[in-house]
mmCIF file as gemmi writes it, N, C-alpha and C atoms, coordinates in Angstrom:
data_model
loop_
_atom_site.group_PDB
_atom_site.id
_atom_site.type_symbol
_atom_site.label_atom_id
_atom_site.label_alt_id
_atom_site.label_comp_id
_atom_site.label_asym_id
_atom_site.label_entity_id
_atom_site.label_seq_id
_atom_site.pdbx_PDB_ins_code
_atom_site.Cartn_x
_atom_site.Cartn_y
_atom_site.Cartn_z
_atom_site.occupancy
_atom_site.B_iso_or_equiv
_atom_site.pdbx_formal_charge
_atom_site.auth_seq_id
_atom_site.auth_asym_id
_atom_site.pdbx_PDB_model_num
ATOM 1 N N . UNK Axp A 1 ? 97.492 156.987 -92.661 1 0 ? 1 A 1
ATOM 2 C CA . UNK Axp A 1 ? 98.093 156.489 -91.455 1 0 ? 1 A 1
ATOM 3 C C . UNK Axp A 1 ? 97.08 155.662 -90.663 1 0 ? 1 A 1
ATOM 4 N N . UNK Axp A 2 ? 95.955 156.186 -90.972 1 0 ? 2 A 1
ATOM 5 C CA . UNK Axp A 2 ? 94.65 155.058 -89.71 1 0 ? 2 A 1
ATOM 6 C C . UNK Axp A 2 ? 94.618 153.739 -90.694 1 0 ? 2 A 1
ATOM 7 N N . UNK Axp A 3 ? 94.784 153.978 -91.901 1 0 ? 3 A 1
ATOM 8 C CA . UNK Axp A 3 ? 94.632 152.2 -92.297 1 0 ? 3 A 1
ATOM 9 C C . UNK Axp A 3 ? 95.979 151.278 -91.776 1 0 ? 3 A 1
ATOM 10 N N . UNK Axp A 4 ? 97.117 152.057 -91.829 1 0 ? 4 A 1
ATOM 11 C CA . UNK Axp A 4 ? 98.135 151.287 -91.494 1 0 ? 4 A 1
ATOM 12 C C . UNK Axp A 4 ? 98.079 151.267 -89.936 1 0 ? 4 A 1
ATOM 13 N N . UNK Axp A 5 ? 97.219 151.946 -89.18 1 0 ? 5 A 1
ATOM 14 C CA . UNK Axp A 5 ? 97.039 151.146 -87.875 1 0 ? 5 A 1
ATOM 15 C C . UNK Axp A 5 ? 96.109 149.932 -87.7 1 0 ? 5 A 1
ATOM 16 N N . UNK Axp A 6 ? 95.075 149.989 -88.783 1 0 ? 6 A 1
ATOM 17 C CA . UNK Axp A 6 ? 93.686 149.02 -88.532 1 0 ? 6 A 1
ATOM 18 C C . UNK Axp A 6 ? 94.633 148.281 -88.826 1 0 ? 6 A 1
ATOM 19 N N . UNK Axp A 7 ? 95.582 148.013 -90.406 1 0 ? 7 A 1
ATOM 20 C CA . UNK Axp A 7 ? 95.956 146.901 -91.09 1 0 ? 7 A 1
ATOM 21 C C . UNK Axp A 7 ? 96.872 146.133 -89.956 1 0 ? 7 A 1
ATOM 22 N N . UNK Axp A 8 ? 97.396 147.069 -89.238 1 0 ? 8 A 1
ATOM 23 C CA . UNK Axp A 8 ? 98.341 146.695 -88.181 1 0 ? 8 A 1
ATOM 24 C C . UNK Axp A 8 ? 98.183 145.557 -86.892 1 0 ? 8 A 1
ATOM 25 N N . UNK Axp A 9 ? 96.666 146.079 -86.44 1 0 ? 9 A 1
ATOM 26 C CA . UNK Axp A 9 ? 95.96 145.934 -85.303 1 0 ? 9 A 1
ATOM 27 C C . UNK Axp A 9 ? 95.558 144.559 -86.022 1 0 ? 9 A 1
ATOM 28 N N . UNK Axp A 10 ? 94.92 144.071 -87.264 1 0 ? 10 A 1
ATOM 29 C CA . UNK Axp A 10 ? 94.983 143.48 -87.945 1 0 ? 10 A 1
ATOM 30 C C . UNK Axp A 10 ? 95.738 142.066 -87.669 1 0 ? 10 A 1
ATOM 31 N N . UNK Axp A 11 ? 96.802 142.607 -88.388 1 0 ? 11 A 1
ATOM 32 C CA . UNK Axp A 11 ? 98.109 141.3 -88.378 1 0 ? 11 A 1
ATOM 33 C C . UNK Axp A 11 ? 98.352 141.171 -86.987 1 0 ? 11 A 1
ATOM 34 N N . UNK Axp A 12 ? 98.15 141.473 -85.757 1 0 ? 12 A 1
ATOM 35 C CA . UNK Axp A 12 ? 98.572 141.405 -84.785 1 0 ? 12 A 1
ATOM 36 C C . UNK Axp A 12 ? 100.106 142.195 -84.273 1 0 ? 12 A 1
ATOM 37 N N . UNK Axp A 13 ? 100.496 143.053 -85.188 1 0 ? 13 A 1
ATOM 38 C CA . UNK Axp A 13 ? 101.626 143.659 -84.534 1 0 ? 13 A 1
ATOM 39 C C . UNK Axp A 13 ? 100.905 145.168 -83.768 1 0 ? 13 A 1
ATOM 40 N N . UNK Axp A 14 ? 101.859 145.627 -83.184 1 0 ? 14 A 1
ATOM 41 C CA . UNK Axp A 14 ? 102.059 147.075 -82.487 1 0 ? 14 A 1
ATOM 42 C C . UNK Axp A 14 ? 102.925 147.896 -83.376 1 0 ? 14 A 1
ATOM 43 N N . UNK Axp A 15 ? 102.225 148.953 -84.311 1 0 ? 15 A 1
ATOM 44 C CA . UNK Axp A 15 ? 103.249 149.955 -84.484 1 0 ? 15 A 1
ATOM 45 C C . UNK Axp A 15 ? 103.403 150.933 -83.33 1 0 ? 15 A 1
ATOM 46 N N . UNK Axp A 16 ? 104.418 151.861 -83.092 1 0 ? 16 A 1
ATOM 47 C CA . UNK Axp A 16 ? 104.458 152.909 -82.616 1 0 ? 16 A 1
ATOM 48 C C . UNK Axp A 16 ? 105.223 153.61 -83.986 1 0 ? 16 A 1
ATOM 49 N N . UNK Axp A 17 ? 105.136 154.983 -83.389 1 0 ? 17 A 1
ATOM 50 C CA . UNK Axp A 17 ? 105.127 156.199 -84.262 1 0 ? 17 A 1
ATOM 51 C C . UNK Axp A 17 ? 106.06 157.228 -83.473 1 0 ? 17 A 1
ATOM 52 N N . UNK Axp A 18 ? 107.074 157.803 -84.235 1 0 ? 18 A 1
ATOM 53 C CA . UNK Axp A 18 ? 108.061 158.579 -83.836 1 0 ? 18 A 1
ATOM 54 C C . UNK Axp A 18 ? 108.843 159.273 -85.153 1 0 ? 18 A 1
ATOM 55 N N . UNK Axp A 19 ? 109.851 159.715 -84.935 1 0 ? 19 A 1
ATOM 56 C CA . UNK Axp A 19 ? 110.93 160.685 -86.051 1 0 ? 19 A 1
ATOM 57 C C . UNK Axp A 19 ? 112.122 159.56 -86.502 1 0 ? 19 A 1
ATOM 58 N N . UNK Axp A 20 ? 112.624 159.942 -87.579 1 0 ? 20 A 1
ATOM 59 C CA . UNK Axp A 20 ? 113.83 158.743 -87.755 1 0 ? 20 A 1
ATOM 60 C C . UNK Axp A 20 ? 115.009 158.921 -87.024 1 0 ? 20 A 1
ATOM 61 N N . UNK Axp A 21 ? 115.234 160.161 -86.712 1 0 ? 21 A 1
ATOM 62 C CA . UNK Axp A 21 ? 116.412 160.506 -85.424 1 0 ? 21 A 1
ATOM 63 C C . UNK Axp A 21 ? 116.172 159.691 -84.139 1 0 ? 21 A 1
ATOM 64 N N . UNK Axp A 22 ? 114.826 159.442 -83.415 1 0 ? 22 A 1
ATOM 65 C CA . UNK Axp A 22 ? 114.482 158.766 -82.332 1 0 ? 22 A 1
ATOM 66 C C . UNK Axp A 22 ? 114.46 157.394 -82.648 1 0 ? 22 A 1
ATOM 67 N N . UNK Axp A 23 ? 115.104 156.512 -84.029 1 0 ? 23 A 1
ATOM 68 C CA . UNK Axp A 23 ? 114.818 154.98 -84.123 1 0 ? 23 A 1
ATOM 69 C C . UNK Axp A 23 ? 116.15 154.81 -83.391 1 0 ? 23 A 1
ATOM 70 N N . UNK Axp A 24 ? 115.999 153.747 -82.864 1 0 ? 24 A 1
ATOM 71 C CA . UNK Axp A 24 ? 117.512 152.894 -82.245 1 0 ? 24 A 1
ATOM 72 C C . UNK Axp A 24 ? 118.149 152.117 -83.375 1 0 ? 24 A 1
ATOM 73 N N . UNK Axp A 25 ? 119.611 152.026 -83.222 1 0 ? 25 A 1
ATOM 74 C CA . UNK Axp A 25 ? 120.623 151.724 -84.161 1 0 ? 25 A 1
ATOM 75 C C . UNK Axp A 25 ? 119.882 150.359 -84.672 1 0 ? 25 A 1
ATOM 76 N N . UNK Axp A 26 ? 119.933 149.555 -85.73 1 0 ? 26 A 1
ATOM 77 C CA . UNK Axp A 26 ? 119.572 148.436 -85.491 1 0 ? 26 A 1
ATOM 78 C C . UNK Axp A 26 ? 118.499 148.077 -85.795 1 0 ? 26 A 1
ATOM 79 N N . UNK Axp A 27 ? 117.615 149.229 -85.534 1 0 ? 27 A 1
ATOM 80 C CA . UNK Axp A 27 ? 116.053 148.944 -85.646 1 0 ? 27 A 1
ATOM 81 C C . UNK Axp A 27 ? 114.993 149.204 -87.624 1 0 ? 27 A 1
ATOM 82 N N . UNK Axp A 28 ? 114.146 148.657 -87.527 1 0 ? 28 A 1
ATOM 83 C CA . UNK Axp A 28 ? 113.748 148.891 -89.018 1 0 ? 28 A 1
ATOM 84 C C . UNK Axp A 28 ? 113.056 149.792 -88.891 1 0 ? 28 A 1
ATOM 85 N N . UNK Axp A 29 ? 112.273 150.275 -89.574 1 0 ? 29 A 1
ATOM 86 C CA . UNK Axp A 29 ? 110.661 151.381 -89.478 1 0 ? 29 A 1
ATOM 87 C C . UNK Axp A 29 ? 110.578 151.15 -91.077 1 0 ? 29 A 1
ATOM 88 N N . UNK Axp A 30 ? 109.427 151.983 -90.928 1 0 ? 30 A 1
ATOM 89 C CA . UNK Axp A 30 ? 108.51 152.335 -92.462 1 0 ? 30 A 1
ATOM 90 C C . UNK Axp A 30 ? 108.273 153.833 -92.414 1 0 ? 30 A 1
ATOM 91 N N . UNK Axp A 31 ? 108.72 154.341 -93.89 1 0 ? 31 A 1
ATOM 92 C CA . UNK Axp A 31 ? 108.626 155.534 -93.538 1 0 ? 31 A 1
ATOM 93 C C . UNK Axp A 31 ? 107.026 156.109 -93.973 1 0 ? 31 A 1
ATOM 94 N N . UNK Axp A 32 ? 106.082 157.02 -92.224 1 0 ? 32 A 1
ATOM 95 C CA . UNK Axp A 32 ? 105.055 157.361 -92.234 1 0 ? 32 A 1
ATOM 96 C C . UNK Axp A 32 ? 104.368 158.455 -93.266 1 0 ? 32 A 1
ATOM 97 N N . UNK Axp A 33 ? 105.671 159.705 -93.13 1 0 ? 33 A 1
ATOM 98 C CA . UNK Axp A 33 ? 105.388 160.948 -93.813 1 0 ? 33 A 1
ATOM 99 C C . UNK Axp A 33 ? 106.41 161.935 -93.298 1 0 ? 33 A 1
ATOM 100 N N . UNK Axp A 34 ? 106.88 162.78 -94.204 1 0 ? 34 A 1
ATOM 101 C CA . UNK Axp A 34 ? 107.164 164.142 -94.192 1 0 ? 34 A 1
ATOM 102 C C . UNK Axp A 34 ? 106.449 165.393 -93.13 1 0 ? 34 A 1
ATOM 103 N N . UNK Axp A 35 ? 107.257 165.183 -92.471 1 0 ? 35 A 1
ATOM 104 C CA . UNK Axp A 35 ? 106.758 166.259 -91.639 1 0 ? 35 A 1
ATOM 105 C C . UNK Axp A 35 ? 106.638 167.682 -91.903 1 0 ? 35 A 1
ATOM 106 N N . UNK Axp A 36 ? 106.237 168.547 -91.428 1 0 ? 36 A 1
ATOM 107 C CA . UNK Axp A 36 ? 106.453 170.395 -92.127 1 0 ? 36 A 1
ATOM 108 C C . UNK Axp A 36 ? 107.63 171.09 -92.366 1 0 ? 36 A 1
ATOM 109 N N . UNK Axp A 37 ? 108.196 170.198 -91.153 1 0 ? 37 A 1
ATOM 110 C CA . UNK Axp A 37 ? 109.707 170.768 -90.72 1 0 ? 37 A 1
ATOM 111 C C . UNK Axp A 37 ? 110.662 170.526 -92.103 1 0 ? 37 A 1
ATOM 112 N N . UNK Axp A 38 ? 110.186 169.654 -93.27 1 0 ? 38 A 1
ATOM 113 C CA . UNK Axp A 38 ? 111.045 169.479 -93.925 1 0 ? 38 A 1
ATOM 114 C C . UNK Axp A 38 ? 110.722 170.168 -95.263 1 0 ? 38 A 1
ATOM 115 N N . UNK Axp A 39 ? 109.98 170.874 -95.253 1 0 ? 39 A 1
ATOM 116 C CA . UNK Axp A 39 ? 109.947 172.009 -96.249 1 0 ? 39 A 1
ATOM 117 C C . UNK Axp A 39 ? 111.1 172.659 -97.01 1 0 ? 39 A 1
ATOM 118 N N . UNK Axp A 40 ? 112.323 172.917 -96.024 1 0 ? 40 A 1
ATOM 119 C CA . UNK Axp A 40 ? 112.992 173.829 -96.579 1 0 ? 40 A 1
ATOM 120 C C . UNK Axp A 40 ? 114.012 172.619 -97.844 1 0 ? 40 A 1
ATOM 121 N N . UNK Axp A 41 ? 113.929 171.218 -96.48 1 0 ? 41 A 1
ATOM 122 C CA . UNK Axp A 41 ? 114.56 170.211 -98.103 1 0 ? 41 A 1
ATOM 123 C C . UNK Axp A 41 ? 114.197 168.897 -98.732 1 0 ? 41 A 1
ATOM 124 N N . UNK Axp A 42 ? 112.522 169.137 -98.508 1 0 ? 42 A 1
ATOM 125 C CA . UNK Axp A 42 ? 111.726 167.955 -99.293 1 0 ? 42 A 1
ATOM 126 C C . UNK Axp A 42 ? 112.105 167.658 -100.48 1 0 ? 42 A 1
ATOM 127 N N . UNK Axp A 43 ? 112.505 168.379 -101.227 1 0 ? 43 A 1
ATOM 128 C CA . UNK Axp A 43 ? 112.594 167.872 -102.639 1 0 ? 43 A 1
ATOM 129 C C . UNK Axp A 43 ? 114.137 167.214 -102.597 1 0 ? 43 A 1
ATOM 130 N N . UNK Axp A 44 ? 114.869 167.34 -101.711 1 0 ? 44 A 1
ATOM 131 C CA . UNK Axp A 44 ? 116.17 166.702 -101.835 1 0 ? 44 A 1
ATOM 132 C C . UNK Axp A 44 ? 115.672 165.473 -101.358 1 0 ? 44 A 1
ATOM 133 N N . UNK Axp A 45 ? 115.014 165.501 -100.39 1 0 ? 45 A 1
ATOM 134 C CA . UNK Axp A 45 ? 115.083 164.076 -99.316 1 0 ? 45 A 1
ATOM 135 C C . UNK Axp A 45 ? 114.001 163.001 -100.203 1 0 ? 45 A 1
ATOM 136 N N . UNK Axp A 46 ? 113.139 163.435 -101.473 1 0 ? 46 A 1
ATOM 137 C CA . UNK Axp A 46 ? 112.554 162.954 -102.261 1 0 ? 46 A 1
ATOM 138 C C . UNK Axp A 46 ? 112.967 162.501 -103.324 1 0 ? 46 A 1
ATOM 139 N N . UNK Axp A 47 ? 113.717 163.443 -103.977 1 0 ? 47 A 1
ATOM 140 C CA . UNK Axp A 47 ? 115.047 162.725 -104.872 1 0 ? 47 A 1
ATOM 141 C C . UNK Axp A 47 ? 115.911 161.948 -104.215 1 0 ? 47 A 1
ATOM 142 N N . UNK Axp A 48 ? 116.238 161.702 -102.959 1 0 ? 48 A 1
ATOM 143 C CA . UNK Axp A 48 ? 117.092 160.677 -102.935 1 0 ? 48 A 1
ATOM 144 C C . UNK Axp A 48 ? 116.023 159.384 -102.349 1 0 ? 48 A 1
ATOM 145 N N . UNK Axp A 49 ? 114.843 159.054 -102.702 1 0 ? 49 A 1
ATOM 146 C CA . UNK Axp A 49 ? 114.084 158.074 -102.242 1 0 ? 49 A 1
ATOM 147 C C . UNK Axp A 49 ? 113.412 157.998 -101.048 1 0 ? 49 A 1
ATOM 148 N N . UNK Axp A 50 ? 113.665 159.06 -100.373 1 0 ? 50 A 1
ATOM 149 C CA . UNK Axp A 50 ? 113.055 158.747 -99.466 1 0 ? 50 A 1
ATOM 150 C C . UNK Axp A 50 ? 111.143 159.485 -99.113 1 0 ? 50 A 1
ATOM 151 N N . UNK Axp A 51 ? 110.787 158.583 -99.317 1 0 ? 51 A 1
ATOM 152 C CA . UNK Axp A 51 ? 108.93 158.47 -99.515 1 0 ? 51 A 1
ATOM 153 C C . UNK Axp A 51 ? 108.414 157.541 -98.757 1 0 ? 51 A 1
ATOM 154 N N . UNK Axp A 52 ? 107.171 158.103 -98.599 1 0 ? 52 A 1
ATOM 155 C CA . UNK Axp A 52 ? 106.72 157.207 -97.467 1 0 ? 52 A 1
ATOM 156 C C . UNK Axp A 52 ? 106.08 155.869 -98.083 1 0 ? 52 A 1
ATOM 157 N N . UNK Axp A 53 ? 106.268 154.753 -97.228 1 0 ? 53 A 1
ATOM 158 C CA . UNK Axp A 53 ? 106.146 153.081 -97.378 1 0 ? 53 A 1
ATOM 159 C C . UNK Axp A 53 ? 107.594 152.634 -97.664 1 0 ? 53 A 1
ATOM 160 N N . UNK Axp A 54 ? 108.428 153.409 -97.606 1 0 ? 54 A 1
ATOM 161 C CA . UNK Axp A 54 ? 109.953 153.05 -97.58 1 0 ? 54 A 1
ATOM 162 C C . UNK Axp A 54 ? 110.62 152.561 -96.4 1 0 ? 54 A 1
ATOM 163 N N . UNK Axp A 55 ? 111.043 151.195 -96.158 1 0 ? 55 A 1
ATOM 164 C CA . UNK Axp A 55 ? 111.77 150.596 -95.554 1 0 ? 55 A 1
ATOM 165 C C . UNK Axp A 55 ? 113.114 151.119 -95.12 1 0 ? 55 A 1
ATOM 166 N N . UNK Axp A 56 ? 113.239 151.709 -93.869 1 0 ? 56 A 1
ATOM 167 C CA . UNK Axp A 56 ? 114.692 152.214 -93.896 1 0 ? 56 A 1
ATOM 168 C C . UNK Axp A 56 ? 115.016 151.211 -92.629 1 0 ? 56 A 1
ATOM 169 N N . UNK Axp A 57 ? 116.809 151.493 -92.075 1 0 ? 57 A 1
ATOM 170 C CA . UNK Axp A 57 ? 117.154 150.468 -91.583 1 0 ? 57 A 1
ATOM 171 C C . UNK Axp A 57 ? 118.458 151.52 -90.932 1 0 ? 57 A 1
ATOM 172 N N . UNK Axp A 58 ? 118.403 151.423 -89.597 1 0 ? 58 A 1
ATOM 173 C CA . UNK Axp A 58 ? 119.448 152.667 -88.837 1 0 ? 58 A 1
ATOM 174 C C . UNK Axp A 58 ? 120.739 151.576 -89.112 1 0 ? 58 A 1
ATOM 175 N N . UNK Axp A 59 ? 121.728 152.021 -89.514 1 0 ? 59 A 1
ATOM 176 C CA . UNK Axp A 59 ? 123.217 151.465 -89.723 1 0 ? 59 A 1
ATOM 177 C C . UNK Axp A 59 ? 124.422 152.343 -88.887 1 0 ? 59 A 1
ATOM 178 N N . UNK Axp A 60 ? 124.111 153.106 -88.582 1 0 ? 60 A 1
ATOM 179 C CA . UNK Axp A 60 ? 124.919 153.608 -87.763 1 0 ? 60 A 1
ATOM 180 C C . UNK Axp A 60 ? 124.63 154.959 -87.496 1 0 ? 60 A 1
ATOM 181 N N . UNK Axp A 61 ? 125.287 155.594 -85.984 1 0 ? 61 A 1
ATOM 182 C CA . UNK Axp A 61 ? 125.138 156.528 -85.518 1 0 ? 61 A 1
ATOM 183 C C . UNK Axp A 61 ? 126.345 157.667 -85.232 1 0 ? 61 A 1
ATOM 184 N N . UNK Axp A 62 ? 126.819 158.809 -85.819 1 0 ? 62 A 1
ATOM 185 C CA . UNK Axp A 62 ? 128.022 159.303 -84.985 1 0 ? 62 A 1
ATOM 186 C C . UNK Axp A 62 ? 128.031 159.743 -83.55 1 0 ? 62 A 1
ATOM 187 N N . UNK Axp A 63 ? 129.149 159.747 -83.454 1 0 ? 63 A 1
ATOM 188 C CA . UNK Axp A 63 ? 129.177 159.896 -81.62 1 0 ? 63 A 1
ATOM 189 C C . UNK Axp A 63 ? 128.104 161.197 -80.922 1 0 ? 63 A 1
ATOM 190 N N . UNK Axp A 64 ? 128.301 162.108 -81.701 1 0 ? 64 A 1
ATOM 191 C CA . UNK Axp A 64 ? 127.598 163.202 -81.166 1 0 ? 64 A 1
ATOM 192 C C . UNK Axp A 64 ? 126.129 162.894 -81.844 1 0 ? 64 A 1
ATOM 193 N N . UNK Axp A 65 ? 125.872 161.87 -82.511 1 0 ? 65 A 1
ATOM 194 C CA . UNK Axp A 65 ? 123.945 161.787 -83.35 1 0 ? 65 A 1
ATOM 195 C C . UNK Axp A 65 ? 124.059 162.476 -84.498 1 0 ? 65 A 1
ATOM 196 N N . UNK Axp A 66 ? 124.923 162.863 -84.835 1 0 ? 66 A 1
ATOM 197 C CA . UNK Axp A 66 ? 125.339 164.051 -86.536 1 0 ? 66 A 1
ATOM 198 C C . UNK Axp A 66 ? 126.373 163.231 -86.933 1 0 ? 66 A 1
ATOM 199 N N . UNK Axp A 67 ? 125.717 162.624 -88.514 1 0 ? 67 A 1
ATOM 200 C CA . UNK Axp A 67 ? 125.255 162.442 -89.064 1 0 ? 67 A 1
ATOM 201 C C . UNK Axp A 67 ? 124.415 161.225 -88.582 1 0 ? 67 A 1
ATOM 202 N N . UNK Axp A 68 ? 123.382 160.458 -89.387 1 0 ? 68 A 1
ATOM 203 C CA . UNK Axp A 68 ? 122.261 158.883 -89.289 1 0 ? 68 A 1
ATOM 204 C C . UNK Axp A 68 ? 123.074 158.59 -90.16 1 0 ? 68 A 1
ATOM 205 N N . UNK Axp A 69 ? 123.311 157.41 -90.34 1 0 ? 69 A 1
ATOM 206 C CA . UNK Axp A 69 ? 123.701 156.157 -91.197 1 0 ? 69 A 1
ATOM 207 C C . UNK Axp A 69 ? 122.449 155.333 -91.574 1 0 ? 69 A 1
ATOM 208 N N . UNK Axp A 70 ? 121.51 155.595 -92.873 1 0 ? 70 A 1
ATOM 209 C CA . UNK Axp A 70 ? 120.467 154.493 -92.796 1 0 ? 70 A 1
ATOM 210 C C . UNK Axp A 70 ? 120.785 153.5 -94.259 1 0 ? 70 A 1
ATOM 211 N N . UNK Axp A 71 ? 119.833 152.5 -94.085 1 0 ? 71 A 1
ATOM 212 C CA . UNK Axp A 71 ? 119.979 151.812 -95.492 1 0 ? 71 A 1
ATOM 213 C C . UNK Axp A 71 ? 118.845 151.743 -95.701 1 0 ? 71 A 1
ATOM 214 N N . UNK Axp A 72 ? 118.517 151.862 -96.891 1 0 ? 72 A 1
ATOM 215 C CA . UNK Axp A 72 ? 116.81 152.044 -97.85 1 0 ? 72 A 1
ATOM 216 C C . UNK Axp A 72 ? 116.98 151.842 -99.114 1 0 ? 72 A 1
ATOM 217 N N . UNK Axp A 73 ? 116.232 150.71 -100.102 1 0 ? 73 A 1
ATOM 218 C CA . UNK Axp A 73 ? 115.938 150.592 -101.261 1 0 ? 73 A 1
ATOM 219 C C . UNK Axp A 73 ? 117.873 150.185 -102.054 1 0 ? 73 A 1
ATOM 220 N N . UNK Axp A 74 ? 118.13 149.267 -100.74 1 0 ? 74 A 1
ATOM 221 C CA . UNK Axp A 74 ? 119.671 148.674 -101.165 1 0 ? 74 A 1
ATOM 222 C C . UNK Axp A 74 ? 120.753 149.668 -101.124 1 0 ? 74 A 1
ATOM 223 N N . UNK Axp A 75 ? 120.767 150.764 -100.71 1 0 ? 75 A 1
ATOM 224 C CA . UNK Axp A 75 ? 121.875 151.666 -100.508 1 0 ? 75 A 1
ATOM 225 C C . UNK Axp A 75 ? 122.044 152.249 -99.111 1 0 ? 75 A 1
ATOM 226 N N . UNK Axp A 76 ? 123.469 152.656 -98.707 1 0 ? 76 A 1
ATOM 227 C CA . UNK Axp A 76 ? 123.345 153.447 -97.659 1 0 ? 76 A 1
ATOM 228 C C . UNK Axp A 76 ? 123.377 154.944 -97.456 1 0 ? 76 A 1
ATOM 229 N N . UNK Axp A 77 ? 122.935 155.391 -96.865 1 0 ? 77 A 1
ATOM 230 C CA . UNK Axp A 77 ? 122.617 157.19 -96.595 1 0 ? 77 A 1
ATOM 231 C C . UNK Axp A 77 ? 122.853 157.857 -95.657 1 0 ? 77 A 1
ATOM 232 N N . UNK Axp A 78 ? 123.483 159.012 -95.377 1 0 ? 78 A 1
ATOM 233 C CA . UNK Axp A 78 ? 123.54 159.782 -94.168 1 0 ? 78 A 1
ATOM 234 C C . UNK Axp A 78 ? 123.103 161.023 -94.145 1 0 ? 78 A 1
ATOM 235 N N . UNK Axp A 79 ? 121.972 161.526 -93.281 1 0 ? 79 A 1
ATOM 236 C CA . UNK Axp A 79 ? 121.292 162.399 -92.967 1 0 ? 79 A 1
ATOM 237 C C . UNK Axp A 79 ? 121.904 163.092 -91.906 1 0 ? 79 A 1
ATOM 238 N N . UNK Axp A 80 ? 121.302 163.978 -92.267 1 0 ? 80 A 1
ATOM 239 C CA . UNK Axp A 80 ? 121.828 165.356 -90.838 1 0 ? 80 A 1
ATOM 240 C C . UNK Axp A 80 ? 120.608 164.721 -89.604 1 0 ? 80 A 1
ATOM 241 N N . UNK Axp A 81 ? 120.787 165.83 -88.729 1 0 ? 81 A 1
ATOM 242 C CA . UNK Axp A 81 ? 120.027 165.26 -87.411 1 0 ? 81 A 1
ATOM 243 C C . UNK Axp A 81 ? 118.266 166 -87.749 1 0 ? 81 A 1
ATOM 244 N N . UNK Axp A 82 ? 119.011 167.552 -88.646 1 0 ? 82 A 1
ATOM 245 C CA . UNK Axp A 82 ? 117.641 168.126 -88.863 1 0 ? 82 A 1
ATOM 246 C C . UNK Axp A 82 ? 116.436 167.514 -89.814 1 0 ? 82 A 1
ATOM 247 N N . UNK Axp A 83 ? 117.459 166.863 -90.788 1 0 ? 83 A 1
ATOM 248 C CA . UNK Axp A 83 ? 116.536 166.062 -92.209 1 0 ? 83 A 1
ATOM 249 C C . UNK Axp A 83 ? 115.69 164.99 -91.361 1 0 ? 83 A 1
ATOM 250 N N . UNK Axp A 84 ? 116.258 164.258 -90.415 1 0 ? 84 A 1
ATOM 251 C CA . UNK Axp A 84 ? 116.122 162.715 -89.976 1 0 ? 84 A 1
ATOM 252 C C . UNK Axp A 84 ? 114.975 163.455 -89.231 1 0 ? 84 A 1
ATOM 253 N N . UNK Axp A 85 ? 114.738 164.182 -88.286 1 0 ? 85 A 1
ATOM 254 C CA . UNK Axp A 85 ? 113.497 165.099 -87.497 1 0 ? 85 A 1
ATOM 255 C C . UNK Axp A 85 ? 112.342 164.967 -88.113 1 0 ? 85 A 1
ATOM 256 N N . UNK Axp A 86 ? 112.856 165.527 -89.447 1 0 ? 86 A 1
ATOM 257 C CA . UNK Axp A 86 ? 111.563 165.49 -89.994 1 0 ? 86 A 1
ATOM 258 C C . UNK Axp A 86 ? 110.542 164.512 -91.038 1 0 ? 86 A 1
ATOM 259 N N . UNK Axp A 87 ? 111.395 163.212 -90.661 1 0 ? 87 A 1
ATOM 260 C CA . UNK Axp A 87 ? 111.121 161.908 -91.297 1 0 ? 87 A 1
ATOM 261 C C . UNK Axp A 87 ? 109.781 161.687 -90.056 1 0 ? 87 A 1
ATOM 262 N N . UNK Axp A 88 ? 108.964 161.137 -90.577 1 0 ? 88 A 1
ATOM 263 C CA . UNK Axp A 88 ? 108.202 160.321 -89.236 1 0 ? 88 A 1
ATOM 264 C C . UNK Axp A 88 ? 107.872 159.021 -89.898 1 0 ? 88 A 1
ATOM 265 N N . UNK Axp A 89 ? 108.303 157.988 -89.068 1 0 ? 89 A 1
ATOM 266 C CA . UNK Axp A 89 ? 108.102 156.798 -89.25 1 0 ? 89 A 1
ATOM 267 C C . UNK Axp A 89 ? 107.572 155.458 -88.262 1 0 ? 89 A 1
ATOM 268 N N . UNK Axp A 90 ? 107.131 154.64 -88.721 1 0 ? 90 A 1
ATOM 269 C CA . UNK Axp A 90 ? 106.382 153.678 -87.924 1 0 ? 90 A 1
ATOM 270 C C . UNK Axp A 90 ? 107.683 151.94 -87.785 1 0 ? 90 A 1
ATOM 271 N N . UNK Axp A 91 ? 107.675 152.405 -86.474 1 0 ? 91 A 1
ATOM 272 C CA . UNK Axp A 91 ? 108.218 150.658 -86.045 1 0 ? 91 A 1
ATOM 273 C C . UNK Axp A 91 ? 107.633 149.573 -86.264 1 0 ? 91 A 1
ATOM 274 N N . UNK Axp A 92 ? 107.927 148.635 -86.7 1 0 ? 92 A 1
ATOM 275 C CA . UNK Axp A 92 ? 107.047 147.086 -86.498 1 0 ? 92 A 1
ATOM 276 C C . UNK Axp A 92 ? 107.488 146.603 -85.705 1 0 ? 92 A 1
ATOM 277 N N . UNK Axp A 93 ? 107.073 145.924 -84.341 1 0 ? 93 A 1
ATOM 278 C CA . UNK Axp A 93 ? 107.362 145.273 -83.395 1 0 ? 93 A 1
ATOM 279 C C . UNK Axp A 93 ? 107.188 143.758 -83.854 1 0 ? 93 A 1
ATOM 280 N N . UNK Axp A 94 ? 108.228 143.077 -83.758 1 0 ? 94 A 1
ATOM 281 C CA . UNK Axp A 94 ? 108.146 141.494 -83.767 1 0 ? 94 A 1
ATOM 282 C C . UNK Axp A 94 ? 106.838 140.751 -82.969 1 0 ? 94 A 1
C-alpha cells in the first residue's frame, strides 16, 4: 500500500482510502486489500475475482444499501453490505 501512495504522489493524483460500501454510486476505486472482517467469506469473494489491483466500478445501489451493484473484470456483481465492509479500496481522483 506505501508504494501505491509514493507511485501515486508520483503521477500527481490523490488517492484516498476507505471500504467498498463507503464508494459513491458512479465512482471507480482499486481494490486495496481484504480486510479481517472477511475471513468468514474470503475464499468466496476470491473465487469470484475479487483481489486486490482490481478495478471495480459502483453500478448501483438498493434503496436500503443491501445489496452493491459493482462491475469488475467485465461483469456485474452484487455484494451484501457485510462482504462490501470488508473490501478496502483506493479512489483515484481525476
Amino acid at each position: 500500500m506505501t508504494f501505491l501512495l509514493i507511485l501515486s504522489s508520483f503521477l500527481g493524483k490523490i488517492m484516498s482510502s476507505f471500504t467498498l460500501n463507503q464508494l459513491p454510486l458512479g465512482h471507480e476505486a482499486v481494490i486495496s486489500r481484504l480486510l479481517p472482517e472477511s475471513l468468514p467469506f474470503r475464499r468466496k469473494l476470491l473465487a469470484m475475482g475479487i483481489t486486490p489491483g482490481c478495478k471495480v466500478l459502483v453500478v448501483r445501489v438498493a434503496p436500503l444499501g443491501d445489496p452493491i451493484e459493482i462491475k469488475m473484470r467485465g461483469f456485474l456483481l452484487c455484494l451484501r453490505r457485510n462482504e462490501a465492509k470488508a473490501i478496502e479500496v483506493m479512489e483515484v481522483a481525476a
